[in-house]
Coordinates of C-alpha atoms in Angstrom, one line a residue:
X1 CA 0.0 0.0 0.0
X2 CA 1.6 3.5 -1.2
X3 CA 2.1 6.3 1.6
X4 CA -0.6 8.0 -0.9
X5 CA -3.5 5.5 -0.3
X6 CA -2.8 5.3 3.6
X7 CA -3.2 9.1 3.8
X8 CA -6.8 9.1 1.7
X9 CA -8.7 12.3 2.4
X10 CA -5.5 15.1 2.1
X11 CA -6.7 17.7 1.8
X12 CA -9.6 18.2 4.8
X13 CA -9.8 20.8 6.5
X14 CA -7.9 18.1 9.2
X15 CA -5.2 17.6 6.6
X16 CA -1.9 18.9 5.3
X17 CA 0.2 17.6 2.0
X18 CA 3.5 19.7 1.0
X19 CA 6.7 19.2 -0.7
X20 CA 10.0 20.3 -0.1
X21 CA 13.2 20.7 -2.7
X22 CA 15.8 19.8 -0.5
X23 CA 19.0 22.0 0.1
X24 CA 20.8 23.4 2.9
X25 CA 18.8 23.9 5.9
X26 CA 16.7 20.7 5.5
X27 CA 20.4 18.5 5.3
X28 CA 22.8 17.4 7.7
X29 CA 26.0 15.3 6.6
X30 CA 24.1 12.1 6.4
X31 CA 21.1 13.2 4.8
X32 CA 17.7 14.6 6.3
X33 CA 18.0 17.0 9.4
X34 CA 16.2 15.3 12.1
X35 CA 15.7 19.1 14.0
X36 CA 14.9 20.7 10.7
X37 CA 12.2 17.8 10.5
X38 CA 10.8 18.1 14.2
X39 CA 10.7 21.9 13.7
X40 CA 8.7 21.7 11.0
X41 CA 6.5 19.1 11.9
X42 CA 5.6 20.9 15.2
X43 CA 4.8 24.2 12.8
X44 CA 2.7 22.2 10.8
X45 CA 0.9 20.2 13.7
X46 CA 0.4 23.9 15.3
X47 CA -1.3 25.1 11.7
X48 CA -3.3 22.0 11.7
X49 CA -4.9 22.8 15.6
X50 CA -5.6 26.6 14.5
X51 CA -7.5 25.4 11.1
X52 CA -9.1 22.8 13.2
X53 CA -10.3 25.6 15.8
X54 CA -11.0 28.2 12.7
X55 CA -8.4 30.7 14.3
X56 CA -5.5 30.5 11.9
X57 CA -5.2 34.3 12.2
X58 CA -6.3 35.0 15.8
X59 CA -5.0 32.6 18.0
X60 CA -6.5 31.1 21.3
X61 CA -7.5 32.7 24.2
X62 CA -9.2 35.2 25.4
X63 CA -8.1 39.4 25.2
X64 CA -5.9 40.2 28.5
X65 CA -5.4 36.2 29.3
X66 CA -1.3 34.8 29.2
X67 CA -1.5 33.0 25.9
X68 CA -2.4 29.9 25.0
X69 CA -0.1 27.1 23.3
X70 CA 0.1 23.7 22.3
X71 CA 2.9 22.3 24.1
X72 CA 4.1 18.6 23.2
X73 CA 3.6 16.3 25.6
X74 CA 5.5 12.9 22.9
X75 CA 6.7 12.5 20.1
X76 CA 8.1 9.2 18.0
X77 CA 9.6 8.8 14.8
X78 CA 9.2 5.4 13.4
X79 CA 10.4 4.0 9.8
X80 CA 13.3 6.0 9.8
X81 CA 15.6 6.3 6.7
X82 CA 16.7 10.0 7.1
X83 CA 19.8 8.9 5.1
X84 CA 17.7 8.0 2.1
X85 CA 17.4 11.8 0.8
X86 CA 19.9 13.8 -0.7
X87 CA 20.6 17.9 -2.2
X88 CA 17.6 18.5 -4.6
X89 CA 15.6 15.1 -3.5
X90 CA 11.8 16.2 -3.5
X91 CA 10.5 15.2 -0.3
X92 CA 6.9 15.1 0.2
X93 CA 5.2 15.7 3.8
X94 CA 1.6 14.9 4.4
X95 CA -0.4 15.3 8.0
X96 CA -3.4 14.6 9.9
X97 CA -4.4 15.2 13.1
X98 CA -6.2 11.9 14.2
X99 CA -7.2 12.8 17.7
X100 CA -8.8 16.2 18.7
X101 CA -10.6 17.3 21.7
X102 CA -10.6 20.2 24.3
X103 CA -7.6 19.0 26.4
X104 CA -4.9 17.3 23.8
X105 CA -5.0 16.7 19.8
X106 CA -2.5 13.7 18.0
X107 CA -1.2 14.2 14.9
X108 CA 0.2 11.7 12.3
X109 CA 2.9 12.8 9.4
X110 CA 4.5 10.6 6.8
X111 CA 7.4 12.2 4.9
X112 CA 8.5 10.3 1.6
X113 CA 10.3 10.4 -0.9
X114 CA 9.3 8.9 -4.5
X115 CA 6.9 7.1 -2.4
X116 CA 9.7 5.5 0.3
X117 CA 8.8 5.8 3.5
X118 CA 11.5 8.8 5.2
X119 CA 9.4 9.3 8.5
X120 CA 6.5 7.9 10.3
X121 CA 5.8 10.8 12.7
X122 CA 3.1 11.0 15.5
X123 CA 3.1 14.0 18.1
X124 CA 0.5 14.6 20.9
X125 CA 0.4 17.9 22.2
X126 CA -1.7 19.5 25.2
X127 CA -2.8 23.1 25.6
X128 CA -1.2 25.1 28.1
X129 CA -0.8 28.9 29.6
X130 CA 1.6 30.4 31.8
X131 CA 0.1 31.3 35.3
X132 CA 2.5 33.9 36.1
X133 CA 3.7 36.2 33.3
X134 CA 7.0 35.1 32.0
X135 CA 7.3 31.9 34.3
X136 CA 7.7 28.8 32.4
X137 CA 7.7 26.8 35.9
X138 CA 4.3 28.5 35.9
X139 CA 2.5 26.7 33.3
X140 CA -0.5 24.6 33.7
X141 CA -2.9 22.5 31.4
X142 CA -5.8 24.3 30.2
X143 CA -9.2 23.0 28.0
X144 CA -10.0 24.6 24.8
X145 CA -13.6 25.5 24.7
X146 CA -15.8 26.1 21.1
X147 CA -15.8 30.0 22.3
X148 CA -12.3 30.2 22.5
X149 CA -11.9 31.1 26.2
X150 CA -10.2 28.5 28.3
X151 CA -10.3 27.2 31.9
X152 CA -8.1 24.8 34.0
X153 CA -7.9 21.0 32.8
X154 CA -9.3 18.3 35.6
X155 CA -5.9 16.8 37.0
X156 CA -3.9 20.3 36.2
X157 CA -0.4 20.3 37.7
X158 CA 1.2 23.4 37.9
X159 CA 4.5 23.2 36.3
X160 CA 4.4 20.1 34.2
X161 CA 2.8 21.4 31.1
X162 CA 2.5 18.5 29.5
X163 CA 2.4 16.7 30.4
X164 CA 0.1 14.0 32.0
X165 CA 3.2 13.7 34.7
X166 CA 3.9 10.4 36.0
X167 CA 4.3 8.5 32.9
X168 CA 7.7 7.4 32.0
X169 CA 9.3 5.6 29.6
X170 CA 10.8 3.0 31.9
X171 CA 9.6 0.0 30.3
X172 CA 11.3 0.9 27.0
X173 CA 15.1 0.5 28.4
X174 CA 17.5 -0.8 26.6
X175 CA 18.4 -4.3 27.0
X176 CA 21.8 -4.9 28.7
X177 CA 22.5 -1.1 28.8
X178 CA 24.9 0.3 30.9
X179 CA 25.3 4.2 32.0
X180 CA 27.6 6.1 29.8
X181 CA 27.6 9.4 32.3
X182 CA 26.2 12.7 32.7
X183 CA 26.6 15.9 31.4
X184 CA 25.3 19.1 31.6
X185 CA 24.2 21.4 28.6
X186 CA 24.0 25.0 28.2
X187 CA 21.1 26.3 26.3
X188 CA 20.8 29.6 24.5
X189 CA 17.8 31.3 24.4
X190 CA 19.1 32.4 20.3
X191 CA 18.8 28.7 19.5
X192 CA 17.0 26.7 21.7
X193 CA 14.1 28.8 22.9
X194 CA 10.7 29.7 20.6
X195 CA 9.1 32.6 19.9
X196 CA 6.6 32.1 22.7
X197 CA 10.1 32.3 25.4
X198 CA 9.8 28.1 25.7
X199 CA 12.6 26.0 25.6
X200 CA 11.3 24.2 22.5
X201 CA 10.5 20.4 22.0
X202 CA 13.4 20.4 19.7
X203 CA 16.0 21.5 21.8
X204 CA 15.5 18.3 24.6
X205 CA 16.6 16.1 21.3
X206 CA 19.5 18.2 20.5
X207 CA 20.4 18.2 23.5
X208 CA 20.5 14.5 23.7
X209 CA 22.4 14.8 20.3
X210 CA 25.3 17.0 21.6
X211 CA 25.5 14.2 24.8
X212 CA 25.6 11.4 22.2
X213 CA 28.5 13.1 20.1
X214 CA 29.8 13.9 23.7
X215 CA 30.4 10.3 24.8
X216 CA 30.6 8.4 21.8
X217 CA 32.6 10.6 19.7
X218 CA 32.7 10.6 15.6
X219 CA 31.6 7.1 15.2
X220 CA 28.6 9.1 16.3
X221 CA 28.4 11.5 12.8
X222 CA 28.2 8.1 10.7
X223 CA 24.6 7.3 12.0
X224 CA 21.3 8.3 11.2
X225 CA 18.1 7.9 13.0
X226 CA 15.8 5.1 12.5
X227 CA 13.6 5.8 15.4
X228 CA 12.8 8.2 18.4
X229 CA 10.9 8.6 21.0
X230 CA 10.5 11.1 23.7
X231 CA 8.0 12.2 26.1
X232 CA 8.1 15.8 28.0
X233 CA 7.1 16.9 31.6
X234 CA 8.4 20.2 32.1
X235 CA 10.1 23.2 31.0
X236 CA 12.8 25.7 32.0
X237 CA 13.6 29.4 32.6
X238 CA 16.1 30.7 29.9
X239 CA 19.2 30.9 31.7
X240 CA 18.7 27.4 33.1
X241 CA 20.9 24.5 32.0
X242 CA 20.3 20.9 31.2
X243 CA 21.6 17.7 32.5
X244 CA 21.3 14.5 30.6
X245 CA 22.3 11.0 32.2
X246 CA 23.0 8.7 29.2
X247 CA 22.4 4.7 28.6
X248 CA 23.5 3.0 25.9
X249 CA 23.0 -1.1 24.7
X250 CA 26.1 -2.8 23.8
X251 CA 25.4 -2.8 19.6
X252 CA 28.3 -2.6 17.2
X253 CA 26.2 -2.1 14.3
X254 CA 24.4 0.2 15.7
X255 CA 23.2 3.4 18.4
X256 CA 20.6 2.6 21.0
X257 CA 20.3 5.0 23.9
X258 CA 17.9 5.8 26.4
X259 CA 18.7 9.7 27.8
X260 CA 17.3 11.0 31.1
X261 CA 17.0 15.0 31.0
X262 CA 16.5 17.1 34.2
X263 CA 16.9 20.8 35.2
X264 CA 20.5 21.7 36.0
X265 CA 19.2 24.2 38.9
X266 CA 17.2 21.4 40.9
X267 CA 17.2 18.2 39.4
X268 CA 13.2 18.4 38.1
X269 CA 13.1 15.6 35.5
X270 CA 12.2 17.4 32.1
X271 CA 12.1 14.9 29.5
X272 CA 12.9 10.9 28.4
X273 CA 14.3 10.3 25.1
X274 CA 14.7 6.9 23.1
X275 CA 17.1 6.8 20.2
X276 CA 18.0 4.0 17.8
X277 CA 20.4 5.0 15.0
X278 CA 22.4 2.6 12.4
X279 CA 25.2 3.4 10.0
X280 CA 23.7 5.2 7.2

């Protein structure tokens, strides 16, 4: 079955198909740019929630209210043959969001290239608003309503915007891993931090990226990601550094890792990420 037929229905209102020439941004040395690809994934699952909600142009929320975003509570990449695209490769992108309601909306992308399978991408967000001006420790779940105003979710807790809090991904260790060490990673708020002052989804996996290159070295720049996972629980103030403990599986063909990420100030877990990479 082509990635064509298993995305029937393109094109709704609920839907999203696009195609990129590929050049400089979108690459990295071993073919697609797995940050370029979350960072636009996350734009287009953001446009997909404002068509959804009929508010492409005004936003959520109410006038005088701290903003409302979507904030990304997992992600996972499946499928993954980021070293199957090259310079000037069309690669085509479509998305759905499968799951929508007032509290959280799931979204499914497949990217492809002449109909091979690049990515299989799901992302669940929830919607979220800062209690205190400017606090990201502040932030709290919140539930969309059809009028646009919004109120606290049932089972809020106050700085962990996402992110349903006590789910981990413990049962997805490695088998026969073994700690690699920790270290701690400065983030800038030029690079790592969005628009809306958050450190953004895509920074915890770069973060785990510089860690991995950190411990393993170059034989790290030789893979390429076949699958990811990661699931959020909280965010930080800019000015606040990262720790990530590291655990890798004993694999000689390959790059399996399972990264623990906490706040640098107080130790407050932030996020989990799951990597399995192979030589591209």
């Amino acid at each position: 079955m082509s990635l064509h037929m298993r995305l029937a229905g393109a094109g709704s209102p609920l839907s999203d198909a696009s195609s990129y020439v590929l050049g400089m941004p979108h690459l990295s040395p071993n073919g697609l740019s797995e940050n370029w690809l979350w960072k636009e994934l996350g734009h287009r699952h953001w446009n997909l929630i404002a068509k959804a909600y009929g508010r492409a142009a005004t936003g959520f929320g109410s006038v005088g209210d701290q903003p409302i975003y979507a904030a990304f509570r997992n992600i996972s990449l499946h499928g993954g043959d980021l070293g199957g695209v090259r310079e000037n490769d069309s690669l085509d992108v479509r998305s759905t969001i499968t799951h929508l309601s007032e509290t959280r909306v799931v979204s499914r992308h497949f990217a492809a290239y002449r109909d091979r399978l690049i990515a299989d991408v799901e992302m669940t967000s929830v919607f979220v608003r800062r209690q205190a001006e400017g606090v990201n420790r502040s932030i709290t779940r919140v539930r969309i309503e059809g009028t646009g105003s919004a109120e606290p979710s049932l089972g809020t807790m106050p700085s962990q915007p996402a992110y349903c809090g006590h789910e981990t991904l413990a049962h997805d260790t490695c088998v026969d891993e073994h700690e690699l060490g920790t270290t701690d990673i400065t983030m800038c708020p030029h690079l790592d931090f969005n628009g809306a002052g958050l450190l953004y989804f895509s920074s915890f996996v770069a973060a785990v990226d510089r860690a991995e290159w950190h411990f393993i070295g170059k034989r790290s720049g030789h893979f390429s990601t076949r699958g990811r996972q990661a699931r959020f629980h909280a965010n930080i103030e800019v000015g606040d550094d990262i720790t990530v403990r590291m655990f890798a599986a004993q694999d000689g063909a390959a790059c399996r890792h399972r990264a623990l990420l906490s706040a640098s100030v107080d130790g407050k877990l932030l996020a989990e990420v799951m990597t399995h990479r192979t030589m591209s």
